[in-house]
Coordinates of C-alpha atoms in Angstrom, one line a residue:
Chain H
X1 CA 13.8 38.3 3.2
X2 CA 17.8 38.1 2.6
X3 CA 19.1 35.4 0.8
X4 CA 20.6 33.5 4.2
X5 CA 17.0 33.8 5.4
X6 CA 15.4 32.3 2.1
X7 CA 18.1 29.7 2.3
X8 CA 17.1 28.8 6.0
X9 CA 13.6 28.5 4.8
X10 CA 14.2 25.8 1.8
X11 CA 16.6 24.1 4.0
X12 CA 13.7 23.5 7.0
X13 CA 11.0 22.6 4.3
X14 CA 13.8 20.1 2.9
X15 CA 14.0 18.8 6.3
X16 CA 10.0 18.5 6.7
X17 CA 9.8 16.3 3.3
X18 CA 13.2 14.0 3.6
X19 CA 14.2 14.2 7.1
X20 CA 16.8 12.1 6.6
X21 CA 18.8 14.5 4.9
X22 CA 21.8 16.9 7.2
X23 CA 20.2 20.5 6.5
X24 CA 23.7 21.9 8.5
X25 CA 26.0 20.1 5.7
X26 CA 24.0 20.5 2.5
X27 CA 25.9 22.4 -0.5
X28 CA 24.1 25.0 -2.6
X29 CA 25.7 23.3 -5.9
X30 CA 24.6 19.7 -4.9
X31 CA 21.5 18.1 -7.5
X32 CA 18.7 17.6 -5.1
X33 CA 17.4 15.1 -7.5
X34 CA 20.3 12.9 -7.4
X35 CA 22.3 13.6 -4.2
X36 CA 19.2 13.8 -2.0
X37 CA 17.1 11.3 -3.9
X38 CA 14.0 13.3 -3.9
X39 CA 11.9 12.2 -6.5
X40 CA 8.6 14.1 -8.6
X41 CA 6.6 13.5 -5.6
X42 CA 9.2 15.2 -3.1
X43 CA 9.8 17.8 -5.6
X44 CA 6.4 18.9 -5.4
X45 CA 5.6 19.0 -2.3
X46 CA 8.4 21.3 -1.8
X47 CA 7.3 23.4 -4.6
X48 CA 3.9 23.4 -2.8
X49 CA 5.4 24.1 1.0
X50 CA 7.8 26.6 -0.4
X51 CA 4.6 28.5 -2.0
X52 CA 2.7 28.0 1.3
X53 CA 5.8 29.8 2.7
X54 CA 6.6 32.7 0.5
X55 CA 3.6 33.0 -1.3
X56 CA 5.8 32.5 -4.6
X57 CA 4.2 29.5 -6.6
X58 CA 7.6 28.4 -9.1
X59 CA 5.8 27.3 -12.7
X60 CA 6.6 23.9 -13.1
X61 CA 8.6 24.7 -16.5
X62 CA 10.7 27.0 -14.5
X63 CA 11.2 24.4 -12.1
X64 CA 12.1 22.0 -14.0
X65 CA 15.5 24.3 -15.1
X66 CA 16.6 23.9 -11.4
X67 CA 19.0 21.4 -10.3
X68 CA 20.3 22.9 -7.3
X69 CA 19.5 24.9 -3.9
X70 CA 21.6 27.2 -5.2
X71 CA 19.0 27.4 -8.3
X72 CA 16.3 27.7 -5.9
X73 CA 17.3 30.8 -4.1
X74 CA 18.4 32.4 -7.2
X75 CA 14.7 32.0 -8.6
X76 CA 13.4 33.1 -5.1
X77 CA 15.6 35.6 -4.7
X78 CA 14.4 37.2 -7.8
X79 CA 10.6 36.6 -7.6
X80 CA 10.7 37.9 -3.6
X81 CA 12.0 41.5 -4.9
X82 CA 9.4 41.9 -7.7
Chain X
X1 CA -23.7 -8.1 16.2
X2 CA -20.1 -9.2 15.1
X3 CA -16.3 -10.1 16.1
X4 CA -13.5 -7.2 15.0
X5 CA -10.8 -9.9 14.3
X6 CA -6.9 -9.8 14.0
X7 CA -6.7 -8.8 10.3
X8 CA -4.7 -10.5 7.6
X9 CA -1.8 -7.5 6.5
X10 CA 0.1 -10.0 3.8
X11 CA 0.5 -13.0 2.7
X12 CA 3.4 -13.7 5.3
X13 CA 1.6 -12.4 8.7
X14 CA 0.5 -14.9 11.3
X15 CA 0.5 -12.8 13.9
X16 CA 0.2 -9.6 15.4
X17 CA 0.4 -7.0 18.2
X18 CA -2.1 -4.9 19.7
X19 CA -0.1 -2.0 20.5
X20 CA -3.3 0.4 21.1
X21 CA -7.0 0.8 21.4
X22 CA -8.2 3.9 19.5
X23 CA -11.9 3.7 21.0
X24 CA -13.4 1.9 24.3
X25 CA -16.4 -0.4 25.1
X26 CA -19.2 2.2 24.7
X27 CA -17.8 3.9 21.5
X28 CA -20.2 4.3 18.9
X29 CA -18.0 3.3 15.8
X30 CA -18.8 4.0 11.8
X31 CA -17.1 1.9 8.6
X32 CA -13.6 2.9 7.8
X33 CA -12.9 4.4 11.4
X34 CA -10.0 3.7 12.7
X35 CA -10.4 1.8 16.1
X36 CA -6.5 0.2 16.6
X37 CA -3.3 0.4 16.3
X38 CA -1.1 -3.3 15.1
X39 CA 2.6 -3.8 15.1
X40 CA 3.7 -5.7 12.0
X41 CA 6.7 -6.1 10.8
X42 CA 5.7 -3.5 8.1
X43 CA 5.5 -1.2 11.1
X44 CA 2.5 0.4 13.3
X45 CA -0.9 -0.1 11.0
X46 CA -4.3 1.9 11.6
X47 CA -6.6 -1.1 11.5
X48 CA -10.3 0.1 10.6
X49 CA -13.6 -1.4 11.6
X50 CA -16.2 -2.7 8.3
X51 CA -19.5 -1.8 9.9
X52 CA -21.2 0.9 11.7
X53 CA -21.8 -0.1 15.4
X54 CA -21.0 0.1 18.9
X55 CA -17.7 -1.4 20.7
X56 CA -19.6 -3.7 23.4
X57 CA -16.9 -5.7 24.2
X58 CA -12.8 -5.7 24.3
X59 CA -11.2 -9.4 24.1
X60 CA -7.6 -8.4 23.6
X61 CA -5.6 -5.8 25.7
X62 CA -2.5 -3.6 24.6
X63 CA 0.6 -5.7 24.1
X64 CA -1.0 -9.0 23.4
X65 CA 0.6 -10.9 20.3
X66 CA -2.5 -12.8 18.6
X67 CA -2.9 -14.9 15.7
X68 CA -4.2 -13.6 12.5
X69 CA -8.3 -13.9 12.6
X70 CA -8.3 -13.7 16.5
X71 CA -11.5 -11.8 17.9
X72 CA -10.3 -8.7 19.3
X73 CA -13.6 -7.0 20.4
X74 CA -17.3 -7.6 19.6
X75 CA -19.1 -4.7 17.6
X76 CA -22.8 -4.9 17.9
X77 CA -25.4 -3.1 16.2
X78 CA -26.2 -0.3 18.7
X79 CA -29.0 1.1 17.1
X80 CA -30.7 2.9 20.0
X81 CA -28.5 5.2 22.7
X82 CA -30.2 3.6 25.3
X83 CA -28.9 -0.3 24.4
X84 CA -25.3 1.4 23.9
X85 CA -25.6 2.5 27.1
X86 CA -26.5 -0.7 29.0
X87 CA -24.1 -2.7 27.0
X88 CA -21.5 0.0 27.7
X89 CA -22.1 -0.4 31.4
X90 CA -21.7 -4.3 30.8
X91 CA -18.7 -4.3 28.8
X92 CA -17.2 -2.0 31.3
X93 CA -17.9 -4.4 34.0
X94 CA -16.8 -7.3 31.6
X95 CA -13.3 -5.2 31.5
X96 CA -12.3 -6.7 35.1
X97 CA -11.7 -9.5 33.6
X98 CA -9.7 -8.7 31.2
X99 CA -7.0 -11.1 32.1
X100 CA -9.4 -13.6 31.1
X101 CA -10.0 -12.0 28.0
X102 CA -6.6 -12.4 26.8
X103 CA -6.4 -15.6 27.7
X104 CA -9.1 -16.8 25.5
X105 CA -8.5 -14.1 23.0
X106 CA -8.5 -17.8 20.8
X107 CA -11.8 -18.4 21.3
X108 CA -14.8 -18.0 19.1
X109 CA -16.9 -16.4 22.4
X110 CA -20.1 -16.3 20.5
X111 CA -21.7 -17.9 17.4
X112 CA -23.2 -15.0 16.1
X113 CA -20.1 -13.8 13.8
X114 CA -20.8 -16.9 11.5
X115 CA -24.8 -16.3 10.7
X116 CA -24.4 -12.1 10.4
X117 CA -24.0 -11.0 7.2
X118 CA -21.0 -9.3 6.2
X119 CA -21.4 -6.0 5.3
X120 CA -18.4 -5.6 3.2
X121 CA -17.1 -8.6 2.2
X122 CA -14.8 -7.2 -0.5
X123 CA -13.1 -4.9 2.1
X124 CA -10.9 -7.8 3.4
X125 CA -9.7 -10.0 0.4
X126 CA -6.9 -10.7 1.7
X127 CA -8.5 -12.9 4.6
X128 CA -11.9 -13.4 3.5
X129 CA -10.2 -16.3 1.0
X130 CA -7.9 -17.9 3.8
X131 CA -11.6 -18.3 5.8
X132 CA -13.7 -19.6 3.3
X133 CA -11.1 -22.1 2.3
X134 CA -10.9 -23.1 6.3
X135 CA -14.3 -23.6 5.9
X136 CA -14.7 -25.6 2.9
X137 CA -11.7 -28.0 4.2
X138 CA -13.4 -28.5 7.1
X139 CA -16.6 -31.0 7.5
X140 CA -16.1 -35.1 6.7
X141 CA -12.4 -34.9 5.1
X142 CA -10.7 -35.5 7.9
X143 CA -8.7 -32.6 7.3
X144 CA -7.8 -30.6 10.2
X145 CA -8.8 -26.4 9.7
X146 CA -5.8 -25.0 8.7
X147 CA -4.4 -21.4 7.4
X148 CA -2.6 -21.6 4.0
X149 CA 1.0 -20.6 5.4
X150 CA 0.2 -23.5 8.4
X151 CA -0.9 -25.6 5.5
X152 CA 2.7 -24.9 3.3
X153 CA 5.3 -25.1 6.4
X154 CA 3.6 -28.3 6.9
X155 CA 3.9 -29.5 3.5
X156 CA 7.5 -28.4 3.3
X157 CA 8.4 -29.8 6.4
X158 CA 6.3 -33.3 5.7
X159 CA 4.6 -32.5 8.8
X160 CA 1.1 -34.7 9.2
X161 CA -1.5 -31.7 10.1
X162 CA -3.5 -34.6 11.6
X163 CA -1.0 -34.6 14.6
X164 CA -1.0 -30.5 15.2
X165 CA -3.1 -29.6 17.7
X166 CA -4.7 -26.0 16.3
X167 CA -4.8 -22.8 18.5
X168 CA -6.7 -20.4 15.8
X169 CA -10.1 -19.9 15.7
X170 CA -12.7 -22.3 16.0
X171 CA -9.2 -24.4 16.4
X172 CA -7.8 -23.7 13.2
X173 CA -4.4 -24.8 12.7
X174 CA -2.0 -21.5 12.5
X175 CA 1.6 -21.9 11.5
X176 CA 2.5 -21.4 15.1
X177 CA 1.0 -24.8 15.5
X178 CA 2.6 -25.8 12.8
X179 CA 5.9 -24.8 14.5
X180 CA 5.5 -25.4 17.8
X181 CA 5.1 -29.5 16.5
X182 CA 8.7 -29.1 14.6
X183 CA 11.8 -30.3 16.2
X184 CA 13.5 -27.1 17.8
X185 CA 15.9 -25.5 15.1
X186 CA 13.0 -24.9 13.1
X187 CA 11.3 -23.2 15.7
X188 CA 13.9 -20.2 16.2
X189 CA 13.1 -19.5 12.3
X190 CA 9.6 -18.6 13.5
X191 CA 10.0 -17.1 17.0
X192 CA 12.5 -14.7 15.1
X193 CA 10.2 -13.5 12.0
X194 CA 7.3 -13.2 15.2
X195 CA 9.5 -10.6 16.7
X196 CA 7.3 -7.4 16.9
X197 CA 7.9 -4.1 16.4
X198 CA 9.6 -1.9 13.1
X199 CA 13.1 -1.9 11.9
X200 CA 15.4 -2.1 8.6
X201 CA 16.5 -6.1 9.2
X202 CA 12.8 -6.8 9.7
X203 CA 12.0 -5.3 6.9
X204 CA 14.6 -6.5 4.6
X205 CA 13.5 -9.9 6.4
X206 CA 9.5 -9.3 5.3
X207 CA 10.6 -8.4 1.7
X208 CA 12.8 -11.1 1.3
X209 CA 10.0 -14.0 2.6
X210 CA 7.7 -12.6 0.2
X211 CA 9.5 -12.3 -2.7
X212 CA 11.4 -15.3 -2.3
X213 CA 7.8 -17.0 -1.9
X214 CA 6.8 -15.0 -5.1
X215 CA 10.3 -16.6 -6.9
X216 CA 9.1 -20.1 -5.7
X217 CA 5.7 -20.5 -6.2
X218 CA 5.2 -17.5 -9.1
X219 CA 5.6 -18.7 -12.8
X220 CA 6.3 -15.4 -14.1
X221 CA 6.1 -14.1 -17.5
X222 CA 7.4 -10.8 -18.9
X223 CA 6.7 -8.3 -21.3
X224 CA 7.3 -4.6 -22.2
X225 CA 6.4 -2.0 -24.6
X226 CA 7.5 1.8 -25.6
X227 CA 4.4 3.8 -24.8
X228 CA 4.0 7.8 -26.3
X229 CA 2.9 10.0 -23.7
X230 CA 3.1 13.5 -25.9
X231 CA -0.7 13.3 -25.6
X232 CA -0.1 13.4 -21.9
X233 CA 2.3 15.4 -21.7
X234 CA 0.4 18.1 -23.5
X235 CA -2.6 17.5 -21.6
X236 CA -0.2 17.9 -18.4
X237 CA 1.6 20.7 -18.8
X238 CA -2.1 22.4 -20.1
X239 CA -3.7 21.5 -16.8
X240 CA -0.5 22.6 -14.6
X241 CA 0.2 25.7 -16.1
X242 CA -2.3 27.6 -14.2
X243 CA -2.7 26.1 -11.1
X244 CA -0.2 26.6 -7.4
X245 CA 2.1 23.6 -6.8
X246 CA -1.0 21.8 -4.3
X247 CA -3.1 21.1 -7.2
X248 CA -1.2 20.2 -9.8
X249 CA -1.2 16.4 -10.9
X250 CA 2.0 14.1 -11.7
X251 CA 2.6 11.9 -14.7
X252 CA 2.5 8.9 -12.1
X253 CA -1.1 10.3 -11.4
X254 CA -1.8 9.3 -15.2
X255 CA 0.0 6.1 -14.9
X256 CA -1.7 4.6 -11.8
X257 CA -5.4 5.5 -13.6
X258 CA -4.3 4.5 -17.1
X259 CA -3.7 1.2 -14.7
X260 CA -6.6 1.0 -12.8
X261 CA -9.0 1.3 -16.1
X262 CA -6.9 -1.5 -17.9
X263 CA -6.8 -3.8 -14.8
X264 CA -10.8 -3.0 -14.9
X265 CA -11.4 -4.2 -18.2
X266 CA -9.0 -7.5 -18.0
X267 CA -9.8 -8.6 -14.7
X268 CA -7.9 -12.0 -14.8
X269 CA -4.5 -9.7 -13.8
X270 CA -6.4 -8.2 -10.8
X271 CA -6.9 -10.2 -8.1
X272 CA -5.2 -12.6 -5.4
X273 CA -4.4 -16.1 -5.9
X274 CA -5.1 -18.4 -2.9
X275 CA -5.5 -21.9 -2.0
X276 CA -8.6 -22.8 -4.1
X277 CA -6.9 -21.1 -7.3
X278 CA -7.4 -17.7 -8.7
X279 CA -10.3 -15.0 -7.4
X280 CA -10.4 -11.5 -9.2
X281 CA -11.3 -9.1 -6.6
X282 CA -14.7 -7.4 -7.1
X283 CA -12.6 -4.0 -7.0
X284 CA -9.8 -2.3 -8.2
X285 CA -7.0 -1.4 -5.7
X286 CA -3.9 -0.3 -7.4
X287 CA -0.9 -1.0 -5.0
X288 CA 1.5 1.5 -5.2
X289 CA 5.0 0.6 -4.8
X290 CA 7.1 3.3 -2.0
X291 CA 10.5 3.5 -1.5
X292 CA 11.2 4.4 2.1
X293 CA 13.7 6.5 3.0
X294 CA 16.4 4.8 5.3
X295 CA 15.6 1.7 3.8
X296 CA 12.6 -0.6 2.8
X297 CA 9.6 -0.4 0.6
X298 CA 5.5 -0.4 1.1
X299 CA 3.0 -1.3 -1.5
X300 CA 0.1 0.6 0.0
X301 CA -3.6 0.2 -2.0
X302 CA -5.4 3.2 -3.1
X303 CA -9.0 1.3 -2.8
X304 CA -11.0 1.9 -5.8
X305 CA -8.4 3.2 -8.3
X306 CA -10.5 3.1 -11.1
X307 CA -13.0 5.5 -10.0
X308 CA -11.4 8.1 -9.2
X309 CA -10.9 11.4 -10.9
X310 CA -7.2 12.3 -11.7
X311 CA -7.3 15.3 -8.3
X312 CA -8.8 13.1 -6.4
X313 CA -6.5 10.3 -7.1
X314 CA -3.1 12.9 -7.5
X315 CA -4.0 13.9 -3.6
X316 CA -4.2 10.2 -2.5
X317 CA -1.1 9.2 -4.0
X318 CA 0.5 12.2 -1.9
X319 CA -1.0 10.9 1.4
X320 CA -0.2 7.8 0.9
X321 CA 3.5 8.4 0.3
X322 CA 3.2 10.9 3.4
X323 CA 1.7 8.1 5.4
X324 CA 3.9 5.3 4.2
X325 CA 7.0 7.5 5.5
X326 CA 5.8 8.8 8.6
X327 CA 3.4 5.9 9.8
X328 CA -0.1 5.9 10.2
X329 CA -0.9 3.4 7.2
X330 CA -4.3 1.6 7.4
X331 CA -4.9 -2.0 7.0
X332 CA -7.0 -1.9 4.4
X333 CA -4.6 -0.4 2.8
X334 CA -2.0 -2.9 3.1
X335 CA -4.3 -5.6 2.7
X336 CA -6.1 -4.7 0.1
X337 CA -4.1 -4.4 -3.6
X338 CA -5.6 -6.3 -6.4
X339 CA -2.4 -5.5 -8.4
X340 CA 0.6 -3.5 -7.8
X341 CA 2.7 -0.8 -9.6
X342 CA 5.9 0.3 -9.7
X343 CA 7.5 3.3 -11.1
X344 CA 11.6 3.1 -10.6
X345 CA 12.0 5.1 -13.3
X346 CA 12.1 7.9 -11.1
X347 CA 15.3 7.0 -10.1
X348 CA 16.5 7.1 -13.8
X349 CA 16.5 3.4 -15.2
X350 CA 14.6 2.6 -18.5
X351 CA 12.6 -0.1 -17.4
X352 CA 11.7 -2.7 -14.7
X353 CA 10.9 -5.7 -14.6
X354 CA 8.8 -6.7 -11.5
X355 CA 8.6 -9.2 -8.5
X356 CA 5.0 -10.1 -8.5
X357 CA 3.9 -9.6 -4.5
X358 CA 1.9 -13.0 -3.6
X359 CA -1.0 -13.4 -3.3
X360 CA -1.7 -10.9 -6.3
X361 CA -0.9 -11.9 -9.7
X362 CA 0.7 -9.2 -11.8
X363 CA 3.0 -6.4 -11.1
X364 CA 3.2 -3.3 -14.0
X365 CA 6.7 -1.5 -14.0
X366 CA 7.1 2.2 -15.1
X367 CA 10.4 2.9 -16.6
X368 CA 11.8 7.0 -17.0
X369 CA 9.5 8.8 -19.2
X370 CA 12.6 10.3 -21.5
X371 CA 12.5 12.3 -24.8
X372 CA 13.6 9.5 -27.8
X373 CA 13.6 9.2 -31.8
X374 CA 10.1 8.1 -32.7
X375 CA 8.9 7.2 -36.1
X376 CA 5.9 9.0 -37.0
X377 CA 4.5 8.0 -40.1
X378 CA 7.4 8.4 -42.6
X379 CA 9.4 11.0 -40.2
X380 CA 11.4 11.0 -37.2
X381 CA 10.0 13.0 -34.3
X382 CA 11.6 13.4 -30.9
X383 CA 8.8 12.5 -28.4
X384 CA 8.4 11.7 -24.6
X385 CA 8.1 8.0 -24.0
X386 CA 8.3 6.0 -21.5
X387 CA 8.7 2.0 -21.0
X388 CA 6.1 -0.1 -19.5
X389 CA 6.5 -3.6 -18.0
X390 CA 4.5 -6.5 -17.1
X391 CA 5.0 -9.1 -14.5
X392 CA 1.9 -11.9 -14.6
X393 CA 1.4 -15.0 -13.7
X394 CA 1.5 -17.8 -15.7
X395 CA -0.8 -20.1 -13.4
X396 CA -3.7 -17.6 -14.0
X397 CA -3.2 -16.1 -17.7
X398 CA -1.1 -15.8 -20.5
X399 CA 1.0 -13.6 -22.8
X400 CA -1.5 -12.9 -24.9
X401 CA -3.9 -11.3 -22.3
X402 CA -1.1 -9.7 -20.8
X403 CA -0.5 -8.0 -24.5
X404 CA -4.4 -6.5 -24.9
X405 CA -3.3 -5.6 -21.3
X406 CA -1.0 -3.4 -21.9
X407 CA -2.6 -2.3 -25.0
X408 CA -5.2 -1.0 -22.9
X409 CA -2.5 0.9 -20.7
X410 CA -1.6 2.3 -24.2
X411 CA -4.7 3.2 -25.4
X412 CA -5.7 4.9 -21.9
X413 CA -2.4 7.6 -22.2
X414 CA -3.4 8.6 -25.5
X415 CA -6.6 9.7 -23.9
X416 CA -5.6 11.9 -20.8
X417 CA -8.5 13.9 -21.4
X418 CA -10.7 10.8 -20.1
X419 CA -8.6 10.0 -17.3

């Protein structure tokens, strides 16, 4: 999976959890925590979709170092080639 | 053999619309099943039935706008195939007439609702008060039947409820009553807040009656304490470590039980206060505050709190949130908390201090659990802590109860283990 295909993947399973949020206008370097307003709960259940997804279950001490999309698809991007 | 009534979903409802019948005369039904659907203006609600039984009869059609308490079908106790069968065939027949139904949708049809036993009588508190006290009001006083809110507008209006003609059951006076008897400004207040259906201003409408009825009626008192959580957020991190993202368990997991085991053990905080004073409720439903996206917030019950294990209650919490987003919330849900929480801190402030939702009688805010300067014996440690707030009310308890309160809360977070 390239990166514009794991990117495609976080931005639908953002869409499934706060589908108020534009998927087509969101930046990589924007806080999901802040700008989106997703909260421990949201954040979860994306962790959990995103393992559903990928198979790639993110520790939750690793997840709590990311801030960003752009965070996200590093981690992904790394764990997908292993 | 009883009537599956119009079901109290706040403090504020009168009414409500049957948008949709979920089973039909005929259907065998079981406790908890969901059997309609209710516009309120907290949205579409799942109402469940409170017995096992068979739908014999339909009073109320789709679309119909009835007062709270209104008979909308008869369950009966269908405990052979063969009498579901013959009373399906009669209800189906009673079905022509369902124009008539509707029409007399007000009417007690039968007596037998008032000598059956209820099965469940703590599944409704929020109406089972409201009936009793209609009740007790009733024989010799020459008072008129009325409901509580009917009962209020009246007195804030200086309306004699001896000159309202009631339209509730066994004619009750309802606060349409009420209404319809006040001079005609007064009456666009109510026809507005009766407008069916979901959206923001109705919302923001619903909020703002019952927490300005909360501001009015509440005495409030306050208070708040730093509580540790390094215990739990050892025991946390120990428990997630292992496990894929659909098992692991929240902090707010540990706060709503900690919650639930303290409201257990001081039961004057957990409970609804009604007309004849203060009743705790026989169980503990821990309302969960829910920010909606778009706009709005729910307070949702998870129904016995207190019992359950930490999984159990971590994968409620996520349905409920799920549910309170997308729709498909129950009535007893709605109906049902003993005692609310809220946890803004997840939105980064310290602390909140709460707006106690009437008829309940405490509200118990969660600020950000955030790493601060501790003492610890003689030494400063850096430790996750988090401030916790309570709202009570005055009327029912005082300062010092609500302090072994949330000592309890304390003492409960230092234990995860127990949780």
């Amino acid at each position: 999976m390239n990166r514009q295909q794991l990117r495609q993947a976080i931005l639908e399973e953002l869409a499934g959890i706060a589908p108020d949020i534009d998927t087509a206008n969101v930046s990589d370097n924007a806080r999901l925590r802040d700008e989106y307003d997703l909260d421990s709960m949201d954040a979860l259940n994306l962790l959990t979709a995103l393992h559903q997804r990928l198979g790639i279950s993110i520790p939750e001490r690793d997840y709590a170092r990311m801030y960003t999309i752009g965070d996200l698809l590093e981690y992904l991007g790394e764990q997908s080639e292993h | 053999m009883s009537d599956f009534v119009m079901p109290s979903l706040g403090a504020d409802m009168e009414t409500g619309t049957l948008v949709e019948w979920r089973v039909a005369p005929g259907d065998r039904v079981r406790k908890g099943q969901v059997v309609a659907v209710v516009e309120t203006d907290k949205g579409a609600i799942d109402i469940e039935v409170f017995e096992d039984g068979v739908v014999e009869k339909i009073y109320v059609d789709p679309d119909a706008e009835v007062p709270v308490g209104t008979p909308l079908a008869r369950i009966g106790a269908g405990t052979d195939a063969r009498q579901a069968g013959i009373e399906s065939s009669m209800a189906d027949a009673g079905a022509e007439d369902g124009g008539d139904a509707k029409a007399t949708g007000r009417l007690k049809p039968e007596s037998e609702s008032e000598s059956e036993p209820e099965p469940e009588p703590e599944s409704e508190p929020a109406s089972r008060p409201k009936t009793e006290a209609q009740r007790a009001s009733r024989p010799g006083h020459g008072v008129p039947p009325a409901s509580p809110a009917a009962r209020m507008r009246a007195r804030e209006t200086g309306l004699d409820l001896a000159d309202v003609q009631g339209s509730g059951p066994d004619g009750a006076i309802v606060l349409k009553d009420v209404e319809a008897a006040l001079p005609d400004t007064e009456i666009e207040t109510g026809a507005r807040r009766r407008r069916a259906g979901f959206d923001a201003t109705e919302m923001r409408r619903t909020i703002a009656a019952a927490m300005s009825r909360s501001k009015r009626e509440i005495p409030h008192y306050y208070l708040a304490t730093t509580m540790d959580l390094a215990a739990a957020e050892s025991w946390l991190d120990n428990y997630n470590h292992d496990r894929p993202p659909a098992e692991r368990i929240l902090l707010s997991a540990l706060f709503m039980k900690a919650t639930a085991l303290a409201l257990a053990r001081h039961r004057t905080l957990n409970g609804h206060y009604g007309d004849d004073g203060f009743v705790p409720a026989d169980t503990v439903n821990v309302g969960m505050a829910i920010h909606l996206r778009g706009g709005g917030l729910v307070a949702p019950a998870i129904l016995d709190t207190d019992t359950l294990a930490l999984p159990e209650l971590m994968v409620r919490l996520q349905d409920l949130v799920q549910r309170a987003r997308d729709g498909g919330l129950r009535g007893s849900e709605i109906a049902s908390a003993s005692a609310t929480v809220t946890a803004l801190g997840e939105r980064g402030v310290d602390s909140v201090w709460g707006v106690i939702h009437p008829p309940q009688v405490s509200m118990i805010g969660f600020g950000r659990p955030r790493r601060q300067p501790v003492a610890i014996g003689d030494a400063l440690a850096v430790r996750l802590a988090v401030e916790v707030s309570l709202a009570a009310d005055h009327r029912v308890c005082d300062g010092h109860l609500g302090a072994l309160f949330l000592g309890e809360i304390e003492r409960q977070l230092q234990q995860p283990e127990n949780l």
